CSV table of C-alpha atoms in Angstrom, one decimal:
chain,number,residue,atom,x,y,z
A,1,MET,CA,0.0,-0.1,-0.1
A,2,HIS,CA,1.3,3.5,-0.9
A,3,PRO,CA,1.5,6.3,1.6
A,4,ILE,CA,-0.4,9.4,1.0
A,5,GLY,CA,1.9,11.9,-0.6
A,6,THR,CA,1.9,15.7,-1.6
A,7,VAL,CA,0.5,14.8,-5.0
A,8,HIS,CA,-2.8,13.4,-3.3
A,9,TYR,CA,-3.1,16.6,-1.3
A,10,LEU,CA,-2.6,18.6,-4.3
A,11,ALA,CA,-5.2,16.7,-6.4
A,12,LEU,CA,-7.8,17.1,-3.6
A,13,SER,CA,-7.0,20.7,-3.5
A,14,THR,CA,-7.4,21.0,-7.2
A,15,ALA,CA,-10.6,19.1,-7.1
A,16,LEU,CA,-12.0,21.5,-4.5
A,17,LEU,CA,-10.9,24.6,-6.4
A,18,LEU,CA,-12.7,23.2,-9.5
A,19,ILE,CA,-16.0,22.5,-7.6
A,20,GLY,CA,-15.7,26.0,-5.8
A,21,THR,CA,-15.1,27.8,-9.1
A,22,VAL,CA,-17.8,26.1,-10.9
A,23,GLY,CA,-20.1,26.8,-8.0
A,24,VAL,CA,-19.3,30.6,-8.1
A,25,LEU,CA,-19.8,30.8,-11.9
A,26,THR,CA,-22.5,28.9,-12.3
A,27,ARG,CA,-25.2,29.1,-9.3
A,28,ARG,CA,-27.6,31.9,-8.6
A,29,ASN,CA,-28.2,31.4,-4.9
A,30,ILE,CA,-26.1,33.7,-2.8
A,31,VAL,CA,-25.9,30.9,-0.2
A,32,ILE,CA,-24.3,28.6,-2.6
A,33,ILE,CA,-22.0,31.2,-3.8
A,34,LEU,CA,-20.8,32.0,-0.2
A,35,MET,CA,-20.2,28.2,0.0
A,36,SER,CA,-18.3,27.8,-3.1
A,37,ILE,CA,-15.9,30.6,-1.9
A,38,GLU,CA,-15.3,28.8,1.4
A,39,LEU,CA,-14.6,25.7,-0.6
A,40,ILE,CA,-11.8,27.9,-2.9
A,41,LEU,CA,-10.5,28.9,0.6
A,42,ASN,CA,-10.3,25.5,2.0
A,43,ALA,CA,-8.4,24.4,-1.1
A,44,VAL,CA,-5.8,27.2,-0.6
A,45,ASN,CA,-5.4,26.1,3.2
A,46,ILE,CA,-4.8,22.7,1.8
A,47,ASN,CA,-1.9,24.0,-0.5
A,48,LEU,CA,-0.6,26.2,2.2
A,49,ILE,CA,-0.4,23.2,4.7
A,50,VAL,CA,1.0,20.7,2.4
A,51,PHE,CA,3.7,22.9,1.2
A,52,SER,CA,4.4,24.1,4.7
A,53,HIS,CA,5.0,20.4,5.7
A,54,ALA,CA,6.9,19.4,2.8
A,55,LEU,CA,9.3,22.4,3.1
A,56,HIS,CA,9.4,22.0,7.0
A,57,SER,CA,8.5,25.4,7.7
A,58,VAL,CA,5.6,26.7,9.9
A,59,SER,CA,4.9,29.7,7.8
A,60,GLY,CA,2.3,27.9,5.5
A,61,GLN,CA,0.3,26.9,8.7
A,62,VAL,CA,0.4,30.6,10.0
A,63,PHE,CA,-0.9,31.9,6.7
A,64,ALA,CA,-3.3,29.2,6.8
A,65,ILE,CA,-4.8,30.2,10.1
A,66,PHE,CA,-5.0,33.9,8.7
A,67,VAL,CA,-7.1,32.6,5.7
A,68,ILE,CA,-9.4,30.7,8.1
A,69,THR,CA,-10.0,34.1,10.0
A,70,ASP,CA,-10.5,35.9,7.0
A,71,ALA,CA,-13.0,33.0,6.0
A,72,VAL,CA,-14.9,33.5,9.0
A,73,ALA,CA,-15.2,37.1,8.7
A,74,GLU,CA,-16.2,37.0,5.1
A,75,ALA,CA,-19.0,34.4,5.9
A,76,ALA,CA,-20.5,36.7,8.8
A,77,VAL,CA,-20.4,39.8,6.8
A,78,GLY,CA,-21.7,37.8,3.7
A,79,LEU,CA,-24.8,36.2,5.8
A,80,GLY,CA,-25.5,39.5,7.5
A,81,ILE,CA,-25.7,41.2,4.0
A,82,LEU,CA,-27.4,38.4,2.9
A,83,ILE,CA,-30.4,38.6,5.6
A,84,ALA,CA,-30.7,42.3,5.0
A,85,LEU,CA,-31.2,41.9,1.3
A,86,PHE,CA,-33.7,39.0,2.1
A,87,ARG,CA,-35.7,41.1,4.2
A,88,ASN,CA,-35.9,44.1,1.6
A,89,LYS,CA,-36.0,41.9,-1.6
A,90,GLU,CA,-37.5,38.6,-0.3
A,91,THR,CA,-35.0,36.8,-2.6
A,92,VAL,CA,-31.7,35.0,-2.5
A,93,LEU,CA,-31.1,34.9,-6.1
A,94,ALA,CA,-28.0,36.8,-7.4
A,95,ASP,CA,-29.6,38.1,-10.7
A,96,GLU,CA,-32.7,39.6,-9.0
A,97,ILE,CA,-30.8,41.7,-6.4
A,98,ASP,CA,-30.1,45.2,-8.0
A,99,LEU,CA,-30.4,47.3,-4.9
A,100,LEU,CA,-27.0,49.0,-5.4
A,101,LYS,CA,-28.2,50.3,-9.0
A,102,TRP,CA,-29.3,54.0,-9.6
């Protein structure tokens, strides 16, 4: 049996990045778009930690913690904006929200 190596983690990260990108580009529901952005950020975290482990450095893990902190802030602000828009427009579809237009 072969051990799990760097290539396996990079393949997982690539799959997460692809799924997240397709989700952001094709979905209309804002909740799904936010979840897809979280998938993309998780792919970045996997890359940071794998390369940190491969290079025997802690800097990638520190950056991963910053990315996680940024993802939490993005989720909180995004869901707050989503709740406010839903109360005003009663929809969560990105195509139907034109509140910022003149």
